[in-house]
Every structure is written in structure tokens, then in C-alpha cells.
CSV table of C-alpha atoms in Angstrom, one decimal:
chain,number,residue,atom,x,y,z
X,8,MET,CA,2.7,-13.9,12.8
X,9,GLY,CA,-0.6,-15.6,12.1
X,10,ARG,CA,-3.7,-14.3,10.5
X,11,ALA,CA,-5.3,-11.3,12.2
X,12,ALA,CA,-8.2,-9.2,10.9
X,13,VAL,CA,-7.1,-5.6,10.6
X,14,LEU,CA,-10.2,-4.3,12.4
X,15,THR,CA,-9.8,-6.6,15.4
X,16,THR,CA,-6.1,-6.5,16.0
X,17,THR,CA,-3.8,-3.8,17.3
X,18,PRO,CA,-0.2,-3.0,16.6
X,19,LEU,CA,2.4,-4.7,18.6
X,20,ILE,CA,5.9,-3.6,19.9
X,21,ILE,CA,8.6,-6.2,20.4
X,22,ARG,CA,11.2,-4.6,22.6
X,23,GLY,CA,14.9,-5.2,22.1
X,24,SER,CA,14.6,-7.9,19.4
X,25,GLY,CA,17.8,-9.9,18.8
X,26,ALA,CA,16.6,-10.3,15.2
X,27,LEU,CA,18.3,-7.0,14.4
X,28,ASP,CA,21.8,-7.9,15.6
X,29,THR,CA,23.4,-7.8,12.2
X,30,MET,CA,22.0,-4.3,11.6
X,31,ARG,CA,22.7,-2.7,15.0
X,32,GLY,CA,25.6,-0.7,13.7
X,33,TRP,CA,23.5,1.1,11.0
X,34,THR,CA,24.0,4.6,12.2
X,35,PRO,CA,23.8,7.6,9.8
X,36,GLU,CA,27.6,7.6,9.8
X,37,TYR,CA,27.8,4.0,8.9
X,38,VAL,CA,25.3,4.3,6.1
X,39,SER,CA,27.2,7.3,4.7
X,40,GLU,CA,30.4,5.4,4.8
X,41,ARG,CA,29.0,2.4,3.0
X,42,LEU,CA,27.3,4.4,0.2
X,43,GLY,CA,30.4,6.5,-0.4
X,44,GLU,CA,30.2,8.8,-3.4
X,45,ARG,CA,27.1,7.3,-4.9
X,46,GLU,CA,24.1,9.7,-5.1
X,47,VAL,CA,20.8,8.8,-3.6
X,48,PRO,CA,17.5,10.8,-3.7
X,49,VAL,CA,16.7,12.7,-0.4
X,50,ALA,CA,13.3,14.3,0.3
X,51,ILE,CA,13.2,17.9,1.6
X,52,ALA,CA,10.5,18.7,4.2
X,53,ASP,CA,8.6,21.9,4.6
X,54,PRO,CA,10.1,24.5,7.0
X,55,ASP,CA,8.2,23.0,9.9
X,56,GLY,CA,9.7,19.6,9.3
X,57,ALA,CA,6.6,18.0,7.8
X,58,PHE,CA,6.8,16.0,4.6
X,59,ARG,CA,3.5,17.0,2.9
X,60,TYR,CA,2.5,15.4,-0.4
X,61,ASN,CA,2.2,17.8,-3.3
X,62,THR,CA,-0.2,16.5,-5.9
X,63,ALA,CA,1.1,19.0,-8.5
X,64,ALA,CA,4.6,17.5,-8.3
X,65,ARG,CA,5.3,14.3,-10.3
X,66,GLU,CA,7.0,12.5,-7.3
X,67,GLY,CA,4.7,14.0,-4.7
X,68,LEU,CA,7.6,15.3,-2.5
X,69,ARG,CA,10.6,17.5,-3.2
X,70,TYR,CA,13.8,15.6,-3.8
X,71,GLU,CA,17.4,16.4,-4.4
X,72,PRO,CA,20.3,14.1,-5.1
X,73,MET,CA,22.9,13.7,-2.4
X,74,ARG,CA,26.2,11.8,-2.2
X,75,GLY,CA,26.1,9.0,0.4
X,76,SER,CA,29.2,10.4,2.1
X,77,ARG,CA,27.3,13.6,2.9
X,78,LEU,CA,24.2,12.0,4.4
X,79,ALA,CA,25.2,11.9,8.1
X,80,THR,CA,26.6,15.5,8.0
X,81,GLU,CA,23.5,16.9,6.2
X,82,PHE,CA,21.0,15.0,8.3
X,83,ARG,CA,22.7,16.1,11.6
X,84,ASP,CA,22.9,19.7,10.5
X,85,THR,CA,20.3,21.4,12.7
X,86,ALA,CA,21.6,25.0,12.1
X,87,SER,CA,20.4,25.1,8.5
X,88,GLY,CA,16.8,24.5,9.5
X,89,ARG,CA,16.4,21.9,6.8
X,90,ARG,CA,14.7,18.6,7.5
X,91,LEU,CA,15.6,15.7,5.3
X,92,SER,CA,14.5,12.1,4.7
X,93,MET,CA,15.8,9.2,2.7
X,94,GLN,CA,12.5,7.4,2.1
X,95,GLN,CA,11.6,3.8,1.1
X,96,MET,CA,15.0,2.9,-0.4
X,97,SER,CA,14.9,-0.7,-1.3
X,98,ILE,CA,17.9,-2.4,0.3
X,99,PRO,CA,18.0,-5.5,-2.0
X,100,ASN,CA,17.6,-3.4,-5.2
X,101,ALA,CA,18.9,0.2,-4.5
X,102,LEU,CA,21.2,-0.2,-1.5
X,103,VAL,CA,23.2,-3.3,-2.4
X,104,GLU,CA,26.1,-2.1,-0.2
X,105,LEU,CA,24.0,-3.0,2.8
X,106,ARG,CA,22.3,-6.2,1.5
X,107,ASP,CA,24.7,-8.7,3.0
X,108,GLU,CA,24.1,-7.4,6.5
X,109,LEU,CA,20.3,-7.4,6.2
X,110,ALA,CA,18.4,-9.7,8.5
X,111,VAL,CA,14.7,-10.8,8.2
X,112,PRO,CA,13.0,-11.2,11.6
X,113,PRO,CA,11.5,-14.7,12.0
X,114,TYR,CA,8.0,-13.3,12.5
X,115,ILE,CA,7.5,-12.5,8.8
X,116,PRO,CA,6.2,-15.0,6.2
X,117,THR,CA,9.1,-14.6,3.7
X,118,ASP,CA,7.1,-16.0,0.8
X,119,VAL,CA,4.9,-12.9,0.7
X,120,ILE,CA,7.5,-10.2,1.4
X,121,THR,CA,7.2,-7.4,-1.2
X,122,ASP,CA,9.6,-4.7,0.0
X,123,ILE,CA,12.5,-4.2,2.5
X,124,ASN,CA,13.4,-0.5,2.8
X,125,LEU,CA,15.8,1.8,4.5
X,126,TRP,CA,14.6,5.1,6.0
X,127,MET,CA,16.7,7.9,7.5
X,128,ALA,CA,15.1,11.0,8.9
X,129,SER,CA,16.3,14.3,10.4
X,130,GLU,CA,15.2,15.1,13.9
X,131,SER,CA,11.9,17.0,14.3
X,132,SER,CA,10.5,15.7,11.0
X,133,SER,CA,7.2,14.0,10.4
X,134,THR,CA,5.2,12.2,7.7
X,135,PRO,CA,1.5,12.9,6.8
X,136,LEU,CA,-1.1,10.7,8.3
X,137,HIS,CA,-1.6,7.7,5.9
X,138,TYR,CA,-2.1,4.0,5.6
X,139,ASP,CA,-0.3,1.2,3.7
X,140,ASN,CA,-2.3,-1.6,2.1
X,141,MET,CA,0.3,-4.2,3.3
X,142,ASN,CA,1.4,-5.6,6.7
X,143,ASN,CA,4.4,-3.7,8.0
X,144,LEU,CA,7.1,-4.7,10.5
X,145,PHE,CA,9.1,-1.6,11.3
X,146,ALA,CA,12.6,-2.1,12.8
X,147,GLN,CA,14.2,0.8,14.6
X,148,LEU,CA,18.0,0.8,14.4
X,149,ASP,CA,19.2,4.2,15.5
X,150,GLY,CA,17.4,7.1,17.3
X,151,ARG,CA,13.7,7.1,18.1
X,152,LYS,CA,10.5,7.1,16.1
X,153,LYS,CA,7.1,8.1,17.4
X,154,PHE,CA,3.9,6.7,15.8
X,155,VAL,CA,0.3,7.9,16.2
X,156,LEU,CA,-2.0,5.1,15.0
X,157,PHE,CA,-5.7,4.9,14.2
X,158,ASN,CA,-7.8,1.8,13.7
X,159,PRO,CA,-9.0,1.3,10.1
X,160,SER,CA,-12.6,1.4,11.3
X,161,GLN,CA,-12.1,5.1,11.9
X,162,SER,CA,-11.3,5.9,8.2
X,163,ASP,CA,-14.3,8.1,7.7
X,164,LEU,CA,-13.3,10.3,10.6
X,165,LEU,CA,-9.8,10.8,9.1
X,166,TYR,CA,-11.0,12.3,5.8
X,167,PRO,CA,-9.1,10.3,3.2
X,168,GLY,CA,-7.7,12.1,0.2
X,169,PRO,CA,-9.3,12.0,-3.3
X,170,LEU,CA,-9.9,8.6,-4.7
X,171,ASP,CA,-6.9,8.3,-7.0
X,172,ILE,CA,-3.8,6.2,-7.0
X,173,ARG,CA,-1.6,8.9,-5.5
X,174,THR,CA,-3.6,10.3,-2.6
X,175,ARG,CA,-6.3,7.9,-1.6
X,176,HIS,CA,-4.1,6.6,1.3
X,177,LEU,CA,-3.4,10.1,2.7
X,178,SER,CA,-5.5,11.9,5.3
X,179,THR,CA,-6.4,15.5,4.5
X,180,VAL,CA,-6.2,16.3,8.3
X,181,ASP,CA,-3.0,17.9,9.5
X,182,LEU,CA,-2.3,16.3,12.9
X,183,SER,CA,-0.1,19.1,14.0
X,184,ASP,CA,-3.0,21.6,13.7
X,185,PRO,CA,-6.3,19.8,12.9
X,186,ASP,CA,-9.0,22.2,11.5
X,187,LEU,CA,-12.1,20.9,13.2
X,188,GLU,CA,-14.3,23.4,11.3
X,189,ARG,CA,-13.3,21.7,8.0
X,190,PHE,CA,-13.0,18.2,9.5
X,191,PRO,CA,-15.5,18.1,12.4
X,192,LYS,CA,-15.7,14.3,12.6
X,193,PHE,CA,-12.0,14.1,13.4
X,194,ALA,CA,-12.8,15.2,17.0
X,195,GLN,CA,-14.4,11.7,17.5
X,196,ALA,CA,-11.2,9.8,16.5
X,197,GLU,CA,-9.3,7.8,19.0
X,198,TYR,CA,-5.6,7.0,18.6
X,199,TRP,CA,-2.8,5.0,20.0
X,200,GLU,CA,0.8,6.2,20.5
X,201,ALA,CA,4.0,4.2,20.2
X,202,VAL,CA,7.6,5.1,20.6
X,203,VAL,CA,10.2,2.7,19.3
X,204,LEU,CA,13.8,2.7,20.4
X,205,PRO,CA,16.9,1.1,18.8
X,206,GLY,CA,16.4,-2.6,18.7
X,207,ASP,CA,12.6,-2.4,18.8
X,208,LEU,CA,10.1,-3.8,16.2
X,209,LEU,CA,6.7,-2.4,15.6
X,210,PHE,CA,4.0,-4.5,13.8
X,211,ILE,CA,1.5,-2.3,11.9
X,212,PRO,CA,-1.3,-4.3,10.3
X,213,ALA,CA,-2.4,-3.4,6.8
X,214,PHE,CA,-4.7,-0.4,6.5
X,215,TRP,CA,-3.9,1.0,10.0
X,216,TRP,CA,-3.6,4.7,9.7
X,217,HIS,CA,-0.3,6.1,11.1
X,218,GLN,CA,1.7,9.3,11.3
X,219,VAL,CA,5.4,9.0,12.0
X,220,SER,CA,7.7,11.6,13.5
X,221,ALA,CA,11.4,11.5,14.4
X,222,PRO,CA,12.4,13.1,17.7
X,223,ASP,CA,16.0,12.3,16.9
X,224,ILE,CA,18.0,11.7,13.7
X,225,SER,CA,16.8,8.2,12.9
X,226,VAL,CA,17.7,5.1,10.9
X,227,SER,CA,15.0,2.4,10.4
X,228,VAL,CA,14.2,-0.5,8.2
X,229,ASN,CA,10.7,-1.7,7.3
X,230,TYR,CA,9.4,-5.0,5.9
X,231,TRP,CA,6.2,-5.0,3.9
X,232,TRP,CA,4.3,-8.2,3.0
X,233,ARG,CA,1.0,-9.1,1.4
X,234,ALA,CA,-1.8,-9.5,3.9
X,235,ASP,CA,-4.4,-12.3,3.5
X,236,VAL,CA,-7.2,-10.6,1.6
X,237,ARG,CA,-9.8,-12.3,3.9
X,238,ASP,CA,-8.5,-10.1,6.8
X,239,CYS,CA,-8.7,-6.8,4.9
X,240,THR,CA,-12.4,-6.2,5.1
X,241,CYS,CA,-12.2,-2.5,6.1
X,242,PRO,CA,-13.4,0.8,4.7
X,243,SER,CA,-10.1,1.8,3.1
X,244,TYR,CA,-9.8,-1.5,1.2
X,245,PHE,CA,-13.3,-1.4,-0.1
X,246,ARG,CA,-12.9,2.3,-1.1
X,247,GLN,CA,-9.7,1.7,-3.1
X,248,LEU,CA,-11.4,-1.1,-5.0
X,249,TYR,CA,-13.4,1.6,-6.7
X,250,LEU,CA,-10.2,2.9,-8.4
X,251,ASP,CA,-10.5,2.7,-12.2
X,252,LEU,CA,-7.3,0.7,-12.1
X,253,VAL,CA,-9.2,-2.3,-10.6
X,254,ILE,CA,-11.2,-2.6,-13.8
X,255,GLU,CA,-8.2,-1.8,-16.1
X,256,ASP,CA,-5.8,-4.2,-14.4
X,257,VAL,CA,-7.4,-6.4,-11.8
X,258,ARG,CA,-4.3,-8.6,-11.7
X,259,GLY,CA,-2.6,-5.9,-9.6
X,260,LEU,CA,-4.7,-7.1,-6.6
X,261,PHE,CA,-2.6,-10.3,-6.6
X,262,VAL,CA,0.6,-8.2,-6.1
X,263,THR,CA,-0.7,-6.2,-3.1
X,264,HIS,CA,-2.7,-9.0,-1.3
X,265,ASP,CA,-2.5,-12.7,-0.7
X,266,LEU,CA,-5.5,-14.3,-2.4
X,267,ARG,CA,-4.3,-17.9,-2.4
X,268,ALA,CA,-6.9,-19.0,0.1
X,269,LEU,CA,-9.7,-18.0,-2.3
X,270,GLY,CA,-8.2,-19.8,-5.4
X,271,ASN,CA,-6.5,-18.5,-8.4
X,272,GLY,CA,-7.2,-15.8,-11.1
X,273,SER,CA,-10.8,-15.1,-11.9
X,274,ALA,CA,-12.1,-17.8,-9.5
X,275,ALA,CA,-10.4,-16.1,-6.6
X,276,LEU,CA,-11.7,-12.7,-7.5
X,277,LEU,CA,-15.3,-13.9,-8.0
X,278,THR,CA,-15.1,-15.5,-4.5
X,279,LEU,CA,-13.8,-12.2,-3.2
X,280,ALA,CA,-16.7,-10.4,-5.0
X,281,GLU,CA,-19.2,-12.6,-3.4
X,282,GLN,CA,-17.7,-12.0,0.1
X,283,THR,CA,-17.9,-8.2,-0.4
X,284,ILE,CA,-21.6,-8.5,-1.1
X,285,GLY,CA,-21.8,-10.2,2.3
X,286,HIS,CA,-20.2,-7.1,3.8
X,287,GLY,CA,-22.8,-4.8,2.2
X,288,GLU,CA,-20.4,-3.7,-0.6
X,289,ALA,CA,-22.3,-4.7,-3.8
X,290,GLY,CA,-20.6,-1.9,-5.7
X,291,VAL,CA,-17.2,-3.2,-4.9
X,292,ALA,CA,-18.3,-6.7,-6.0
X,293,ALA,CA,-19.4,-5.2,-9.3
X,294,ARG,CA,-16.0,-3.5,-9.8
X,295,LEU,CA,-14.3,-6.8,-9.3
X,296,CYS,CA,-16.5,-8.5,-11.8
X,297,GLY,CA,-15.6,-5.7,-14.3
X,298,GLY,CA,-12.0,-6.4,-13.7
X,299,VAL,CA,-12.4,-10.1,-14.3
X,300,ILE,CA,-14.2,-9.4,-17.6
X,301,VAL,CA,-11.6,-7.0,-18.9
X,302,ALA,CA,-8.8,-9.3,-18.0
X,303,ALA,CA,-10.4,-12.2,-19.7
X,304,ALA,CA,-11.0,-10.2,-22.8
X,305,LYS,CA,-7.4,-9.0,-22.9
X,306,ASP,CA,-6.1,-12.5,-22.4
X,307,THR,CA,-8.2,-14.0,-25.2
X,308,CYS,CA,-7.3,-11.2,-27.6
X,309,THR,CA,-3.6,-11.8,-26.9
X,310,GLU,CA,-4.0,-15.5,-27.4
X,311,LEU,CA,-5.7,-15.0,-30.8
X,312,GLY,CA,-3.4,-12.1,-31.9
X,313,ILE,CA,-6.4,-9.7,-32.0
X,314,ALA,CA,-5.7,-6.0,-31.7
X,315,PRO,CA,-9.1,-4.3,-31.8
X,316,ALA,CA,-9.1,-0.8,-33.3
X,317,GLY,CA,-11.6,0.5,-30.8
X,318,GLY,CA,-12.2,0.0,-27.1
X,319,ILE,CA,-13.4,-2.9,-25.0
X,320,ASP,CA,-16.8,-3.0,-26.7
X,321,ASP,CA,-15.1,-3.6,-30.0
X,322,ALA,CA,-13.0,-6.4,-28.4
X,323,PHE,CA,-16.2,-8.1,-27.1
X,324,ALA,CA,-17.7,-7.9,-30.6
X,325,GLU,CA,-14.6,-9.3,-32.3
X,326,LEU,CA,-14.3,-12.1,-29.8
X,327,GLU,CA,-18.0,-13.0,-30.4
X,328,LYS,CA,-17.5,-12.7,-34.2
X,329,ARG,CA,-14.6,-15.1,-34.2
X,330,GLY,CA,-16.4,-17.6,-32.0
X,331,ALA,CA,-14.0,-17.2,-29.1
X,332,TRP,CA,-16.9,-16.1,-26.9
X,333,SER,CA,-20.4,-17.5,-27.2
X,334,ALA,CA,-23.3,-15.0,-27.5
X,335,GLU,CA,-24.2,-15.8,-23.9
X,336,ASP,CA,-20.8,-15.1,-22.6
X,337,ALA,CA,-20.5,-11.9,-24.6
X,338,ASP,CA,-23.9,-10.8,-23.2
X,339,ALA,CA,-22.7,-11.6,-19.6
X,340,ALA,CA,-19.5,-9.6,-20.2
X,341,ARG,CA,-21.4,-6.5,-21.5
X,342,ARG,CA,-24.0,-6.6,-18.7
X,343,GLY,CA,-21.3,-7.2,-16.0
X,344,LEU,CA,-19.1,-4.3,-17.3
X,345,ALA,CA,-22.0,-1.9,-17.5
X,346,LEU,CA,-22.8,-2.7,-13.9
X,347,ALA,CA,-19.2,-2.2,-12.9
X,348,VAL,CA,-19.1,1.2,-14.6
X,349,ALA,CA,-22.3,2.2,-12.9
X,350,ALA,CA,-21.0,1.4,-9.5
X,351,GLY,CA,-19.1,4.0,-7.4
X,352,PRO,CA,-18.5,5.0,-3.8
X,353,ASP,CA,-21.7,7.1,-3.9
X,354,ARG,CA,-23.5,5.1,-6.5
X,355,SER,CA,-25.0,1.8,-5.2
X,356,VAL,CA,-26.0,-1.1,-7.5
X,357,PRO,CA,-28.5,-3.8,-6.6
X,358,ALA,CA,-26.8,-6.8,-4.9
X,359,PRO,CA,-29.1,-9.4,-6.6
X,360,ASP,CA,-28.0,-8.1,-10.0
X,361,VAL,CA,-24.3,-8.4,-9.1
X,362,GLN,CA,-24.8,-11.9,-7.7
X,363,LYS,CA,-26.4,-12.9,-11.0
X,364,ILE,CA,-23.3,-11.6,-12.9
X,365,ILE,CA,-21.0,-13.5,-10.5
X,366,ASP,CA,-23.0,-16.7,-11.2
X,367,ARG,CA,-23.0,-16.1,-15.0
X,368,LEU,CA,-19.2,-15.5,-15.0
X,369,ARG,CA,-18.6,-18.6,-13.0
X,370,SER,CA,-20.4,-20.7,-15.6
X,371,SER,CA,-18.9,-18.9,-18.5
X,372,THR,CA,-15.6,-19.4,-20.4
X,373,LEU,CA,-14.3,-16.1,-19.2
X,374,ASN,CA,-11.8,-17.6,-16.9
X,375,TRP,CA,-8.1,-17.0,-16.5
X,376,GLU,CA,-5.3,-17.9,-14.0
X,377,HIS,CA,-2.8,-15.6,-12.4
X,378,PRO,CA,0.8,-16.9,-12.8
X,379,ALA,CA,2.7,-17.4,-9.6
X,380,ARG,CA,4.5,-14.2,-8.6
X,381,VAL,CA,8.2,-14.5,-8.9
X,382,GLY,CA,10.8,-12.4,-7.0
X,383,GLY,CA,10.1,-9.5,-4.7
X,384,ASP,CA,12.6,-7.6,-2.5
X,385,ARG,CA,14.0,-10.6,-0.7
X,386,PRO,CA,17.5,-10.9,0.6
């Protein structure tokens, strides 16, 4: 699959793909047999079959351990009223019993695959409406899955959850019973429906909102890979760049997205920052600059064996004192970080001021490279 901007493409179903031939026998019974007596975590749905994220729980969903040999029996048990799901189980890392039969469809750029997961769901179960920040090829092996999909441009109509790492990708709207008094804009949202059958592949571009339900007991595999960051200019991506984690550990952006076309390390992120200004997102650009500055300070402190007793301001002062940073670079760092902290989803910052910081950082010594990522969930 080539490059495709997430706002201008649509999901695609490939019917009856021969790419799944080595996995066609992955029924619930077969998976149970292969896993044997080993225990795996299984999520427990609410009584109506919905898996709702509980922010008070450490893992978000309710889990219980279950022996592999019991999976098919428990998942097919409709009399109990329980709805179960084995979610996002890494085949290369957590389900090594199935690894040798795993196939990777030829449509996926294997050098940027991050995860390959097995999913098993009871009939009449469903996920919350959410998005993933990576491209997804969803392979249906047994049973059916139904998808309701929304374009990323409609993010504001879907009422994303609080801006934190755990819930920012979840909608607060319950699709089974939308409360239009609380969420009136949802009435304007348009959606697509897709039903995948055994042997089908569904491509879901990064940041496309989707809710997944299982009319039957279902076995599926999905492949996530990093999208080219140039294609991810959409509201959800800009919004999540306001997370505090972006300033604290900006290197994480290289794990979730492919930035190679923009360069490496700080150079790539400053180019991305400049592009976000072009999309009217000066605050996002400021946050990226803040991340570049903090990463540069941490790198230099590590190289010099410095462990500042205080916070980042003390690190700046120590680096300037030791001559690792010039007074001009330290001033750019302080101004850039102050601008980053001032920026927020509802707090704009002047685009010319951010552009000045980008220019100063480019001409400074506050540069670093991101090492090539090694590994990933690849067969």
C-alpha cells in the first residue's frame, strides 16, 4: 500500500485474500488446542456485551486468567451470558505456539510493522468507539466482524475522551445508545459500515475512528505499522501532540510514526513543527520544540555525566555553567520551553514566536539523532 493521507482516503476491504492461507484453520478450537494448559488474560465485557474502558482500573478492562484449553468452550458458552475477548495478544511475543503459521500479507511495508496480534471475541460483543494512531490491516479468520467507521475529520463530533495517554483515543459517545443531549454534535456525524468474513482483509488508515462488534464468535489477526507522519495531519494527531509526554519524551514519536522522510532526530521534529504551523497549529509546533529542547538537554547531561539535583531549569543552568551550551543556546532553550508550556489545546501561542524558536534551534547546538529502531513484532 502506498502513501495515503488519512483525511482523503477511505478504508478498503480485500475479499477472500489468499494471503491468509496458512492461518485459515485458526478456529477457537484450534487456538485452544495449540495453547494447551498455558494461561492467557481474557477480558470480561459488561452484561450487554460491551467492553467499556474503566479509567479507575489499572488495565482499563476487567481481565481474568484462562487456560488455553478452555478458550473455545468458554467463548462458545452463550448460556452463561458472559461475553469474553482475548485482546491484542502479540503472536510473535506472547503466542509463540502460532508463530510458525503466521503470514504477513504482501500489502504491508514490513520494515515499519510494530505489532501483529491475535483477537478472539464472543458473539454479541463490541468495543468502544476509538482510533489507533497507526495503520491497521485487519485479517478475519473465523466468524464475522462488523465495523462502524468515521473519518478523522469528524473527530470533534465524536467527543474524544480526556487528553491523557489512556483515554484520548476513546470516544465518550456510546454508539449503542447515543445521548444527543450530552453530545449534540454527534447527530451530524456520518459513518461507514463494513462486515468482514473469513478470508477478508480490512485496511483501516491511522486515526480513523472505528467501533468493532462480533455477530459470531470470532478469531482475527491485525497488523499495525507506522504511518508516514506527513499523512497524519488530522485533528486527533494534532490533539495528542499536546500530551505532556511529547515534551517529556519526544523520541516516542519515532516509535509510533514514520518520520524518515523529514530527516532524523531534532531535524525531523523541527521540520514537522514548521509543517504544523502551516496547518494553523502553532501550539503543536511549540510543544514539539519543547520536546526537542528537553531531549537535547537530557542527551547532553548523560554524555557529561551530569545529574542535576533540580528540574530542567537546573539542567539548563548546569549545561551553561560547564560550557556545554552557549548563553545564546541556553536562552533559546528557556524561551522555547516557556512557549511550549504555555501552549495547550485551548491556549494559542503566536505563530511568529514559534517560528523564531524553530529558527534558533536549527542554528543552535541543541541537536540529536534518533537511533535506528531495531526489532518490532515481526515474524
